Structures are given as C-alpha cells and as structure tokens.
Amino acid sequence: MCVTHEGLYCSLPDFGYESGIWHGFGTRELSLSVLEGESSRRGLRTVSLVQEHSDTVHRLADHPPGPLTGDALVTNLPGILLVIRTADCLPVLISGSKGAVLAAVHCGWRGTNLGIVHKVVRILRDEFGCGASGLRAVLGPCIASSCYEVGGDVRRAFAGRGHPPDLFRPIQEVPGKYLFDLRAANQYQLCEAGLEDDNIFSISGCTHCEKNLYSYRREAHKAGRLLNFIGRCP
Ligand SMILES: [Zn+2]
C-alpha cells in the first residue's frame, strides 16, 4: 500500500524496507527546490539527467561535476539521490543487495522499446554483483493503457523485439490505433531479466486522469515534470 507524505510524494513501505533507503514518487506539489531541501536534511545530494528517451545508463562512482544526458542512473554510493523526471512516462526504482545498490530508470515507449529496464538489471547483476533473487523494483504512476493511444508505428517497433503482442489492444472505432500498456511492458522486462514476481511492486494511478500528477498528453508543453527519487542516506 502506498503512503502519501504531506501531499508531496508517495512511497511504498514494502519496497523500501531497508534501513536508510529513501524513495518516492512526487506529485505536482513536489518542486525540485523542496526535494533538494529535504534531501540535504537527510545528507543526500540530488543527481538528475537531461533525459532523451534513450537506453543510456550512467553508473555513478561519485557525484558528477556536470549535467549527464541519459535515462537511467545506478549507484552503490550512499549520499546520492537519483532523480528521474516524468510526465506520463513510467519511473522505475530498483534496489539490489539489500539496498546497497540502487537504480532509477525513465521508461517512455522509446526507452522501453530499447529495453532500458532489462539493460539496467543486467548491469546490476553483471557489474554490481546483485543477485537476481534480491532485486526489488517498484513502478510508479504513469499513463494507464486505457488512456495511452498510439499508432501502428509504435506497435511495429515492439513487434520485432519479442514483447508479447497483448501489450497492444486495437481501438475498434479508430482503425490503425492501439492502446498500449507501458506498465505491463516493463513488468514483462523485469520478469525476463530475472526478478521474482513477488519483488515487483506497482503504484497504480494514471497520470493522465489524476489532476495532482503531470501529464504530457493532457497538458502538452504546459506540463511540468514529476520528480521520482531513490537514495541511501549516509
Ligand atoms: Zn487515465
């Protein structure tokens, strides 16, 4: 069950049970300055990305001196708060080795199609030595499949990459259009990458329907970005 903190963000106690792990999925009330203030009180420095719908993953061995471009962050250092911005895309937070290794991933349809979550899990296993059975992931709010209309180009992009076809449901009244289940696509990748079902958590809620969340499809260029974060306090 998701716990809301003063209307600013929600978190899942079942996921972040390791001591010292702080994580959350922001509402539109959570600004970067509020997040940075709360972070520094906990001894954490925020790191975010210039996101580009890629499958680029950054491993942080230190606090980076300048801006990074990419769509996923991984670290085994305490004192760093990994931040992913979303407005309809899916944020995924991952913890491995009892919270010693953390990741935050930005999953839009392009990054999902490139298999970014699967790639992050491979990195956690191969480079950080995380056992698959100890990996836990939580999927935050994103646009629900009932609101996420896409064209045949998106369906074709996924068809060649081994995703199950039932991620796309044809819209009867609109030929050539489909409803796409972004959450299920990433749940599928996490399972394929070796996570156990019981270790994949999901915070339901549709960014397009819920007015306290930002939605690019609803607000277009006026949409801000939701701040999703995870870090280990020193
Ligand atoms: Zn919706």
XYZ file of C-alpha atoms and ligand atoms in Angstrom:
235
model
C 0.000 0.000 0.000
C 1.273 3.418 -0.999
C 1.823 6.029 1.725
C 1.431 9.731 0.891
C 3.738 12.239 2.572
C 2.091 15.660 3.069
C 0.717 15.527 -0.469
C 4.250 15.835 -1.872
C 5.100 12.256 -2.798
C 4.078 8.693 -2.164
C 6.246 5.742 -1.269
C 5.818 2.039 -0.788
C 6.921 0.737 2.631
C 7.018 -2.846 1.309
C 9.651 -1.804 -1.226
C 11.924 0.495 0.734
C 12.151 -1.559 3.886
C 15.956 -1.497 4.037
C 17.131 0.975 6.615
C 18.342 4.274 5.235
C 16.706 3.954 1.827
C 14.573 6.959 0.935
C 12.384 6.757 -2.159
C 9.267 8.359 -3.533
C 7.134 9.340 -6.495
C 6.376 13.042 -6.481
C 3.066 14.755 -7.092
C 2.946 18.124 -8.848
C 3.366 19.719 -5.406
C 6.936 18.424 -5.152
C 9.242 21.022 -6.705
C 12.959 20.499 -7.183
C 13.788 23.062 -4.518
C 11.580 21.292 -1.961
C 13.136 17.957 -2.898
C 16.661 19.359 -2.646
C 15.898 20.871 0.741
C 14.550 17.607 2.101
C 17.480 15.728 0.529
C 20.122 17.848 2.167
C 18.411 17.408 5.548
C 18.908 13.676 5.037
C 22.522 14.080 3.908
C 21.762 13.413 0.233
C 22.742 15.318 -2.902
C 20.403 15.049 -5.887
C 21.555 13.846 -9.310
C 19.241 14.124 -12.287
C 19.613 13.707 -16.029
C 18.979 15.513 -19.258
C 16.606 12.769 -20.424
C 16.383 11.851 -24.087
C 14.317 8.616 -24.377
C 17.476 6.580 -24.907
C 18.810 3.436 -23.236
C 21.864 5.243 -21.856
C 22.705 4.208 -18.280
C 25.089 6.156 -16.029
C 26.981 4.397 -13.234
C 27.802 6.918 -10.547
C 31.052 6.367 -8.696
C 30.899 9.907 -7.402
C 28.675 12.959 -7.529
C 29.011 14.081 -11.179
C 30.578 17.505 -11.709
C 28.259 18.484 -14.567
C 24.978 17.532 -16.255
C 24.571 13.998 -17.590
C 22.494 13.004 -20.589
C 20.681 9.672 -20.480
C 17.732 7.830 -18.982
C 18.936 5.681 -16.092
C 21.169 6.109 -13.047
C 22.855 3.380 -10.997
C 24.954 3.797 -7.868
C 26.296 1.874 -4.894
C 27.260 5.036 -3.031
C 25.372 6.437 -0.080
C 24.626 10.158 -0.065
C 23.349 10.387 -3.642
C 19.679 10.816 -4.509
C 18.901 9.522 -8.006
C 16.122 11.578 -9.626
C 14.034 10.748 -12.722
C 11.534 13.221 -14.201
C 8.296 12.032 -15.786
C 5.017 13.274 -17.240
C 3.155 10.123 -18.444
C 6.326 8.043 -18.823
C 6.957 5.309 -16.262
C 9.517 5.764 -13.467
C 11.081 2.544 -12.158
C 13.153 2.414 -8.965
C 15.280 -0.664 -8.225
C 17.109 -1.844 -5.128
C 19.663 -4.665 -5.022
C 21.958 -6.313 -2.490
C 19.711 -5.271 0.420
C 19.710 -1.638 -0.659
C 23.462 -1.341 -1.238
C 22.897 -0.772 -4.977
C 20.150 1.479 -6.318
C 18.826 2.448 -9.742
C 16.293 4.898 -11.168
C 15.010 4.454 -14.711
C 12.988 6.643 -17.107
C 10.769 4.419 -19.257
C 8.842 6.027 -22.076
C 7.797 3.912 -25.021
C 11.096 4.517 -26.829
C 13.299 3.562 -23.890
C 11.041 0.607 -23.164
C 11.325 -0.486 -26.763
C 15.109 -0.308 -26.415
C 14.841 -2.495 -23.302
C 16.282 0.029 -20.857
C 14.918 -1.670 -17.717
C 16.248 -5.037 -18.833
C 19.620 -3.408 -19.513
C 19.734 -1.825 -16.043
C 19.030 -5.189 -14.392
C 21.842 -6.800 -16.418
C 24.214 -4.061 -15.216
C 23.124 -4.555 -11.598
C 23.798 -8.283 -11.902
C 26.964 -8.274 -14.022
C 28.753 -5.128 -12.859
C 27.462 -4.622 -9.319
C 27.137 -8.274 -8.324
C 23.466 -8.103 -7.336
C 21.779 -11.478 -7.137
C 18.562 -11.559 -9.159
C 16.582 -13.025 -6.271
C 17.473 -9.998 -4.124
C 16.452 -7.383 -6.684
C 13.292 -5.431 -5.931
C 11.622 -2.943 -8.238
C 8.770 -0.507 -7.858
C 6.909 1.000 -10.799
C 5.464 4.443 -10.175
C 2.462 6.229 -11.641
C 2.357 6.529 -15.444
C -0.249 6.903 -18.157
C -2.651 3.940 -17.981
C -3.216 1.777 -21.021
C -6.854 2.933 -21.212
C -5.572 6.486 -21.876
C -2.469 5.714 -23.934
C -3.392 5.726 -27.613
C -0.550 5.019 -30.027
C -0.189 4.419 -33.745
C 0.874 1.380 -35.702
C 4.459 2.668 -35.765
C 4.809 2.067 -32.018
C 3.268 -1.406 -32.271
C 5.584 -2.285 -35.149
C 8.620 -1.047 -33.216
C 7.809 -3.512 -30.432
C 6.817 -6.400 -32.682
C 10.381 -7.096 -33.735
C 11.765 -7.139 -30.189
C 9.997 -10.087 -28.643
C 7.496 -8.281 -26.438
C 4.148 -10.027 -26.007
C 1.617 -8.814 -28.585
C -1.131 -8.331 -25.994
C 0.589 -5.125 -24.794
C -1.386 -3.512 -27.647
C -5.176 -3.584 -27.917
C -6.762 -2.339 -31.146
C -9.239 0.535 -30.773
C -12.306 -0.682 -32.651
C -13.586 2.792 -33.605
C -10.192 4.078 -34.780
C -8.506 1.793 -37.299
C -4.719 1.757 -37.001
C -4.741 2.994 -33.392
C -3.966 0.943 -30.290
C -3.998 1.225 -26.519
C -0.516 0.494 -25.205
C 0.241 -0.907 -21.742
C 3.567 0.730 -20.828
C 3.487 -0.630 -17.267
C 2.942 -4.223 -18.381
C 5.746 -3.916 -20.942
C 8.214 -3.012 -18.210
C 6.857 -5.624 -15.788
C 7.474 -8.138 -18.548
C 11.073 -6.943 -18.976
C 11.751 -7.133 -15.250
C 10.478 -10.732 -15.161
C 12.521 -11.626 -18.228
C 15.597 -10.110 -16.574
C 15.186 -12.463 -13.614
C 13.214 -10.574 -10.951
C 10.751 -12.649 -8.988
C 7.081 -11.695 -9.278
C 6.874 -11.048 -5.548
C 9.677 -8.494 -5.834
C 7.976 -6.352 -8.470
C 5.768 -3.692 -6.878
C 3.496 -1.255 -8.619
C 1.887 2.001 -7.577
C -1.283 2.298 -9.602
C -2.678 5.595 -10.788
C -2.930 7.228 -14.179
C -1.026 10.454 -14.767
C -3.496 11.373 -17.493
C -6.542 11.022 -15.202
C -5.228 12.236 -11.857
C -5.038 16.003 -11.677
C -2.377 16.070 -8.965
C 0.045 14.445 -11.408
C 1.622 15.961 -14.509
C 0.573 14.571 -17.881
C 2.190 15.500 -21.158
C -0.820 14.162 -23.047
C -3.225 16.293 -21.012
C -1.177 19.477 -20.617
C 1.286 19.349 -23.542
C 4.054 21.943 -23.240
C 2.492 23.329 -20.037
C 3.115 20.052 -18.221
C 5.769 20.143 -15.543
C 7.645 17.022 -14.563
C 7.031 14.694 -11.634
C 10.152 14.010 -9.560
C 10.792 10.358 -8.709
C 13.720 9.532 -6.473
C 15.714 6.967 -4.529
C 18.853 7.203 -2.423
C 20.679 5.703 0.553
C 21.204 8.073 3.444
C 24.780 8.170 4.752
Zn -6.058 7.717 -17.465
